[in-house]
Amino acid sequence: MKKLLIHPEELTKKWVDRMVENDIGILGIHPVGGRQAYLHLANMLEEQKKPEVRALYDYAAEKGLKIEYGIHAAGYLLPRALFAEHPEYFRVDENGERNPDLNFCFSNEEAMELFLENTAKLAKQLYGSSKRYFLWLDDAKDAHCHCPECRKLSPSDQQMTVLNAMVRRLRKDDPEASLAYLAYVTAITPPETVKPEEGIFLEYAPYERKMDRPVSEMPESEIENLKDLLTFFGKENSVVLEYWYDNSLFSGYKKPPKVLVPNNDNVRADLDFYRTLGFEDLSSFACYLGDDYDALYDEIDLTGIAEKNDPLEG
Ligand SMILES: [Zn+2]
């Protein structure tokens, strides 16, 4: 299936209709990331208490869309305010200081326990969510813990350890829950020592790829890494998370949005490439394409990803 991820504040009936028209089967909701991701997530949950906001999600479900959430959630799952009383819950940064900026110290048992209970609570709060979760760790290059315990593991192994504990906790409440391993930036290589547990699947997000060339023209080492990821995690439930329509990225994460003219040939070539490797679901960010975009420019051209132009699916 195909999925587009948009910011919750950009969700409109028009976006839902646009997805349906272009045979996108999954509506992805992605609160703004970065250092303040926890505030954006809290804001989304607050908004979702309003009947008129819930009605939009209900409309998407009525139109047959599956709803999934892609969230940089670590800063929310271990509240930053705990730093004053419990600095030991937080990561040791590259300067050797405890720092509440990103993620946490997963070797701290109390921190981990709290993080997992909050994971279970958050999963229940995501309005209309499928059982497939994309609760990503924080969004930065050097975001892992450098304490003597944690640093025994690579960033990918640290992430795998946390995700394994999360999926175990989610499955206590719902045995069908599954959770994405986001292969991205510092954790884009497969873990070396920690194996994925039942319910973990691969989500590949090549943030550092060049957008002006097909992804098949990435350096050979990156293609090998992608194949290694598929071997390590398996192809079942594997998802690509692309940037074809990520107008927040192309706008430098600053409004007003810039105009986006997708390269449809490259999008189709990438779809073929990923499918040939065995990916099941193909998704892209499509942020900064809400009502404010439509007021400035022509509506976004989604023909590159649309199923009806895609003879291999249907
Ligand atoms: Zn640590």
Short mmCIF file of C-alpha atoms and ligand atoms in Angstrom, two decimals:
data_model
loop_
_atom_site.label_atom_id
_atom_site.label_comp_id
_atom_site.label_asym_id
_atom_site.label_seq_id
_atom_site.Cartn_x
_atom_site.Cartn_y
_atom_site.Cartn_z
CA MET A 1 0.00 0.00 0.00
CA LYS A 2 0.95 3.61 -0.29
CA LYS A 3 0.92 6.24 2.41
CA LEU A 4 1.45 9.97 2.65
CA LEU A 5 2.41 11.62 5.95
CA ILE A 6 1.10 15.09 6.65
CA HIS A 7 1.13 17.38 9.67
CA PRO A 8 -2.01 17.01 11.81
CA GLU A 9 -2.80 20.72 11.50
CA GLU A 10 -2.81 20.30 7.71
CA LEU A 11 -5.44 17.57 7.73
CA THR A 12 -8.55 18.66 5.81
CA LYS A 13 -11.36 16.89 3.96
CA LYS A 14 -9.63 18.09 0.82
CA TRP A 15 -6.45 16.18 1.76
CA VAL A 16 -8.50 13.05 2.48
CA ASP A 17 -10.27 13.34 -0.90
CA ARG A 18 -6.96 13.91 -2.64
CA MET A 19 -5.54 10.72 -1.14
CA VAL A 20 -8.62 8.74 -2.13
CA GLU A 21 -8.51 10.11 -5.69
CA ASN A 22 -4.86 9.10 -6.01
CA ASP A 23 -5.40 5.65 -4.48
CA ILE A 24 -3.24 6.33 -1.44
CA GLY A 25 -4.49 3.76 1.09
CA ILE A 26 -2.99 5.07 4.32
CA LEU A 27 -3.26 8.49 5.90
CA GLY A 28 -0.06 9.11 7.87
CA ILE A 29 -0.19 11.73 10.61
CA HIS A 30 3.16 13.27 11.48
CA PRO A 31 3.43 15.90 14.20
CA VAL A 32 6.30 18.34 13.53
CA GLY A 33 9.67 16.85 14.59
CA GLY A 34 12.85 18.49 15.85
CA ARG A 35 13.76 19.50 19.38
CA GLN A 36 10.21 20.53 20.23
CA ALA A 37 8.56 17.40 18.86
CA TYR A 38 7.11 16.63 22.32
CA LEU A 39 5.18 19.91 22.32
CA HIS A 40 3.79 19.29 18.84
CA LEU A 41 2.68 15.81 19.89
CA ALA A 42 1.05 17.12 23.07
CA ASN A 43 -0.73 19.75 20.99
CA MET A 44 -2.01 17.15 18.53
CA LEU A 45 -3.42 15.00 21.36
CA GLU A 46 -5.13 18.05 22.83
CA GLU A 47 -6.63 19.02 19.47
CA GLN A 48 -7.90 15.48 18.97
CA LYS A 49 -10.20 15.92 21.95
CA LYS A 50 -12.30 18.35 19.86
CA PRO A 51 -15.30 16.82 18.07
CA GLU A 52 -14.63 18.81 14.87
CA VAL A 53 -11.08 17.45 14.73
CA ARG A 54 -12.21 13.88 15.40
CA ALA A 55 -14.78 14.31 12.62
CA LEU A 56 -11.94 14.76 10.10
CA TYR A 57 -10.31 11.51 11.18
CA ASP A 58 -13.70 9.79 11.07
CA TYR A 59 -14.18 11.15 7.55
CA ALA A 60 -10.86 9.61 6.47
CA ALA A 61 -11.84 6.26 7.98
CA GLU A 62 -15.27 6.39 6.29
CA LYS A 63 -13.51 7.00 2.98
CA GLY A 64 -11.57 3.78 3.54
CA LEU A 65 -8.21 5.20 4.60
CA LYS A 66 -6.19 3.42 7.25
CA ILE A 67 -4.79 5.87 9.80
CA GLU A 68 -1.22 5.61 11.09
CA TYR A 69 0.99 7.95 13.07
CA GLY A 70 4.67 8.70 12.49
CA ILE A 71 6.00 10.45 15.58
CA HIS A 72 9.39 11.37 17.02
CA ALA A 73 8.07 10.43 20.43
CA ALA A 74 10.98 9.93 22.87
CA GLY A 75 10.93 13.47 24.26
CA TYR A 76 7.24 13.05 25.02
CA LEU A 77 7.48 9.54 26.42
CA LEU A 78 10.04 10.58 29.00
CA PRO A 79 8.95 14.09 30.06
CA ARG A 80 11.82 16.56 29.98
CA ALA A 81 10.65 18.23 33.19
CA LEU A 82 11.92 15.18 35.11
CA PHE A 83 15.49 16.35 34.52
CA ALA A 84 15.53 18.62 37.59
CA GLU A 85 14.82 15.70 39.93
CA HIS A 86 16.23 12.81 37.90
CA PRO A 87 19.12 13.84 35.69
CA GLU A 88 20.20 10.17 35.70
CA TYR A 89 17.15 9.32 33.53
CA PHE A 90 18.59 11.33 30.67
CA ARG A 91 21.29 10.69 28.15
CA VAL A 92 24.98 11.50 28.50
CA ASP A 93 25.78 13.65 25.49
CA GLU A 94 28.97 13.70 23.42
CA ASN A 95 30.53 16.14 25.97
CA GLY A 96 29.97 13.70 28.82
CA GLU A 97 27.11 15.71 30.40
CA ARG A 98 23.66 14.46 31.35
CA ASN A 99 21.38 16.28 28.93
CA PRO A 100 17.58 16.27 28.56
CA ASP A 101 17.73 17.49 24.95
CA LEU A 102 17.07 14.17 23.22
CA ASN A 103 16.06 10.57 24.01
CA PHE A 104 17.14 9.16 27.38
CA CYS A 105 19.48 6.75 29.18
CA PHE A 106 17.95 3.40 28.44
CA SER A 107 20.31 1.67 30.88
CA ASN A 108 18.46 3.41 33.69
CA GLU A 109 15.75 0.94 34.73
CA GLU A 110 13.38 3.50 36.24
CA ALA A 111 13.61 5.70 33.15
CA MET A 112 12.94 2.73 30.91
CA GLU A 113 9.94 1.62 32.97
CA LEU A 114 8.38 5.07 32.85
CA PHE A 115 9.12 5.36 29.13
CA LEU A 116 7.37 2.05 28.47
CA GLU A 117 4.28 2.87 30.53
CA ASN A 118 3.98 6.16 28.66
CA THR A 119 4.38 4.27 25.37
CA ALA A 120 1.40 2.08 26.25
CA LYS A 121 -0.65 5.15 27.21
CA LEU A 122 0.23 7.03 24.05
CA ALA A 123 -0.69 4.09 21.80
CA LYS A 124 -4.20 4.13 23.31
CA GLN A 125 -4.56 7.87 22.73
CA LEU A 126 -3.77 7.97 19.01
CA TYR A 127 -7.20 8.55 17.51
CA GLY A 128 -8.23 5.89 14.99
CA SER A 129 -4.72 4.42 14.79
CA SER A 130 -4.04 1.07 13.16
CA LYS A 131 -2.15 -1.50 15.22
CA ARG A 132 1.03 -0.63 13.35
CA TYR A 133 3.04 1.92 15.32
CA PHE A 134 5.76 4.29 14.20
CA LEU A 135 6.92 5.74 17.53
CA TRP A 136 10.36 6.94 16.56
CA LEU A 137 13.18 7.98 18.83
CA ASP A 138 14.28 11.62 18.71
CA ASP A 139 15.21 13.41 15.56
CA ALA A 140 18.91 14.29 15.43
CA LYS A 141 22.26 12.98 14.30
CA ASP A 142 23.98 12.35 17.61
CA ALA A 143 20.97 11.66 19.80
CA HIS A 144 22.01 8.50 21.62
CA CYS A 145 23.37 8.00 25.14
CA HIS A 146 27.13 7.98 25.73
CA CYS A 147 27.04 6.73 29.35
CA PRO A 148 29.43 3.84 30.13
CA GLU A 149 26.59 1.25 29.94
CA CYS A 150 24.74 2.53 26.86
CA ARG A 151 27.85 3.23 24.84
CA LYS A 152 28.71 -0.45 24.82
CA LEU A 153 26.10 -0.57 22.05
CA SER A 154 26.08 1.18 18.67
CA PRO A 155 23.32 3.76 18.03
CA SER A 156 21.44 1.12 15.98
CA ASP A 157 21.75 -1.43 18.80
CA GLN A 158 20.62 1.15 21.36
CA GLN A 159 17.58 1.92 19.25
CA MET A 160 16.86 -1.79 18.75
CA THR A 161 17.04 -2.40 22.51
CA VAL A 162 14.53 0.36 23.24
CA LEU A 163 12.18 -0.69 20.43
CA ASN A 164 12.23 -4.33 21.53
CA ALA A 165 11.17 -3.27 25.00
CA MET A 166 8.48 -1.01 23.51
CA VAL A 167 6.97 -3.68 21.28
CA ARG A 168 6.95 -6.15 24.18
CA ARG A 169 5.02 -3.58 26.23
CA LEU A 170 2.60 -2.74 23.40
CA ARG A 171 1.88 -6.43 22.86
CA LYS A 172 0.94 -6.89 26.50
CA ASP A 173 -2.12 -4.76 25.72
CA ASP A 174 -2.59 -5.89 22.11
CA PRO A 175 -0.85 -9.04 20.85
CA GLU A 176 -1.25 -7.77 17.26
CA ALA A 177 0.66 -4.53 17.80
CA SER A 178 3.76 -4.00 15.71
CA LEU A 179 6.45 -1.32 15.75
CA ALA A 180 8.78 0.19 13.16
CA TYR A 181 12.56 0.21 13.38
CA LEU A 182 13.31 3.55 11.72
CA ALA A 183 16.50 3.12 9.71
CA TYR A 184 17.50 6.75 9.56
CA VAL A 185 20.61 8.93 9.93
CA THR A 186 22.74 7.52 12.83
CA ALA A 187 20.70 4.32 13.05
CA ILE A 188 20.52 3.61 9.30
CA THR A 189 22.80 0.56 9.52
CA PRO A 190 21.45 -2.73 10.91
CA PRO A 191 22.06 -3.43 14.63
CA GLU A 192 25.13 -5.59 15.22
CA THR A 193 24.36 -7.45 18.43
CA VAL A 194 20.67 -6.98 19.27
CA LYS A 195 18.10 -8.97 17.25
CA PRO A 196 14.61 -7.61 16.52
CA GLU A 197 11.83 -9.23 18.54
CA GLU A 198 8.46 -10.39 17.25
CA GLY A 199 6.46 -7.46 15.89
CA ILE A 200 9.38 -5.27 14.77
CA PHE A 201 9.49 -4.34 11.09
CA LEU A 202 11.79 -2.21 8.93
CA GLU A 203 11.03 1.38 7.99
CA TYR A 204 13.73 2.81 5.74
CA ALA A 205 14.05 6.60 5.55
CA PRO A 206 16.96 7.73 3.37
CA TYR A 207 17.03 11.31 4.65
CA GLU A 208 20.48 11.94 3.22
CA ARG A 209 19.72 10.74 -0.32
CA LYS A 210 19.97 13.09 -3.31
CA MET A 211 16.53 14.04 -4.58
CA ASP A 212 17.64 15.02 -8.08
CA ARG A 213 18.69 11.46 -9.01
CA PRO A 214 16.81 8.13 -8.75
CA VAL A 215 17.53 6.36 -5.47
CA SER A 216 18.98 3.42 -7.45
CA GLU A 217 21.94 5.74 -8.19
CA MET A 218 22.88 6.03 -4.52
CA PRO A 219 26.48 5.02 -3.77
CA GLU A 220 26.94 1.24 -3.93
CA SER A 221 27.69 1.10 -0.18
CA GLU A 222 24.26 2.57 0.59
CA ILE A 223 22.50 0.13 -1.69
CA GLU A 224 24.39 -2.70 0.02
CA ASN A 225 23.32 -1.30 3.40
CA LEU A 226 19.69 -1.24 2.24
CA LYS A 227 19.93 -4.88 1.18
CA ASP A 228 21.54 -5.73 4.54
CA LEU A 229 18.64 -4.04 6.33
CA LEU A 230 16.11 -6.13 4.39
CA THR A 231 18.06 -9.29 5.16
CA PHE A 232 18.31 -8.40 8.85
CA PHE A 233 14.67 -7.36 9.41
CA GLY A 234 13.00 -9.39 6.65
CA LYS A 235 10.74 -8.04 3.91
CA GLU A 236 7.48 -8.72 5.70
CA ASN A 237 5.71 -5.44 6.54
CA SER A 238 8.73 -3.46 5.32
CA VAL A 239 8.04 0.21 4.62
CA VAL A 240 9.95 2.88 2.73
CA LEU A 241 9.59 6.40 4.07
CA GLU A 242 10.60 8.78 1.29
CA TYR A 243 10.87 12.52 0.85
CA TRP A 244 9.34 12.86 -2.64
CA TYR A 245 6.65 15.26 -1.42
CA ASP A 246 8.31 16.53 1.75
CA ASN A 247 7.72 20.18 1.19
CA SER A 248 8.69 20.97 4.80
CA LEU A 249 12.20 19.72 3.94
CA PHE A 250 12.25 21.58 0.61
CA SER A 251 11.00 24.75 2.34
CA GLY A 252 13.80 24.54 4.94
CA TYR A 253 11.19 23.78 7.68
CA LYS A 254 10.02 27.39 7.48
CA LYS A 255 6.69 28.75 6.32
CA PRO A 256 5.50 30.04 3.91
CA PRO A 257 5.86 26.86 1.86
CA LYS A 258 7.87 26.93 -1.35
CA VAL A 259 6.39 25.65 -4.59
CA LEU A 260 6.96 21.91 -5.12
CA VAL A 261 7.16 20.39 -8.59
CA PRO A 262 7.69 16.65 -8.09
CA ASN A 263 9.94 14.73 -10.45
CA ASN A 264 7.39 12.10 -11.47
CA ASP A 265 9.89 10.05 -13.49
CA ASN A 266 12.17 9.73 -10.48
CA VAL A 267 9.27 8.89 -8.18
CA ARG A 268 8.15 6.08 -10.51
CA ALA A 269 11.72 4.81 -10.91
CA ASP A 270 12.14 4.81 -7.11
CA LEU A 271 8.85 2.95 -6.63
CA ASP A 272 10.03 0.26 -9.05
CA PHE A 273 13.42 0.04 -7.37
CA TYR A 274 11.99 -0.37 -3.87
CA ARG A 275 9.39 -2.86 -5.03
CA THR A 276 12.00 -4.94 -6.82
CA LEU A 277 13.97 -5.12 -3.56
CA GLY A 278 10.85 -6.46 -1.85
CA PHE A 279 9.38 -3.52 0.11
CA GLU A 280 5.68 -3.98 0.87
CA ASP A 281 4.57 -0.41 1.60
CA LEU A 282 5.78 2.78 -0.01
CA SER A 283 5.30 6.08 1.75
CA SER A 284 6.45 9.67 1.64
CA PHE A 285 6.23 12.75 3.77
CA ALA A 286 3.85 15.30 2.21
CA CYS A 287 4.04 18.12 4.76
CA TYR A 288 3.62 21.84 4.01
CA LEU A 289 1.01 21.03 1.35
CA GLY A 290 -2.07 22.11 3.28
CA ASP A 291 -4.55 24.91 2.68
CA ASP A 292 -1.86 27.61 2.88
CA TYR A 293 0.00 25.86 0.04
CA ASP A 294 -3.14 25.60 -2.10
CA ALA A 295 -3.82 29.31 -1.58
CA LEU A 296 -0.38 30.16 -3.00
CA TYR A 297 0.14 27.61 -5.78
CA ASP A 298 -1.50 24.99 -7.98
CA GLU A 299 -2.51 21.86 -6.12
CA ILE A 300 0.32 19.32 -5.64
CA ASP A 301 0.73 16.84 -8.51
CA LEU A 302 0.57 13.31 -7.05
CA THR A 303 0.44 11.42 -10.36
CA GLY A 304 3.94 10.00 -9.75
CA ILE A 305 2.82 7.96 -6.75
CA ALA A 306 -0.83 7.40 -7.74
CA GLU A 307 -1.83 3.75 -8.04
CA LYS A 308 -3.83 4.34 -11.18
CA ASN A 309 -0.63 5.25 -13.01
CA ASP A 310 1.11 2.29 -11.54
CA PRO A 311 0.45 -0.92 -13.54
CA LEU A 312 2.20 -3.09 -10.91
CA GLU A 313 -0.39 -2.36 -8.24
CA GLY A 314 -4.13 -2.37 -8.19
ZN ZN B 1 22.92 5.62 29.14
#
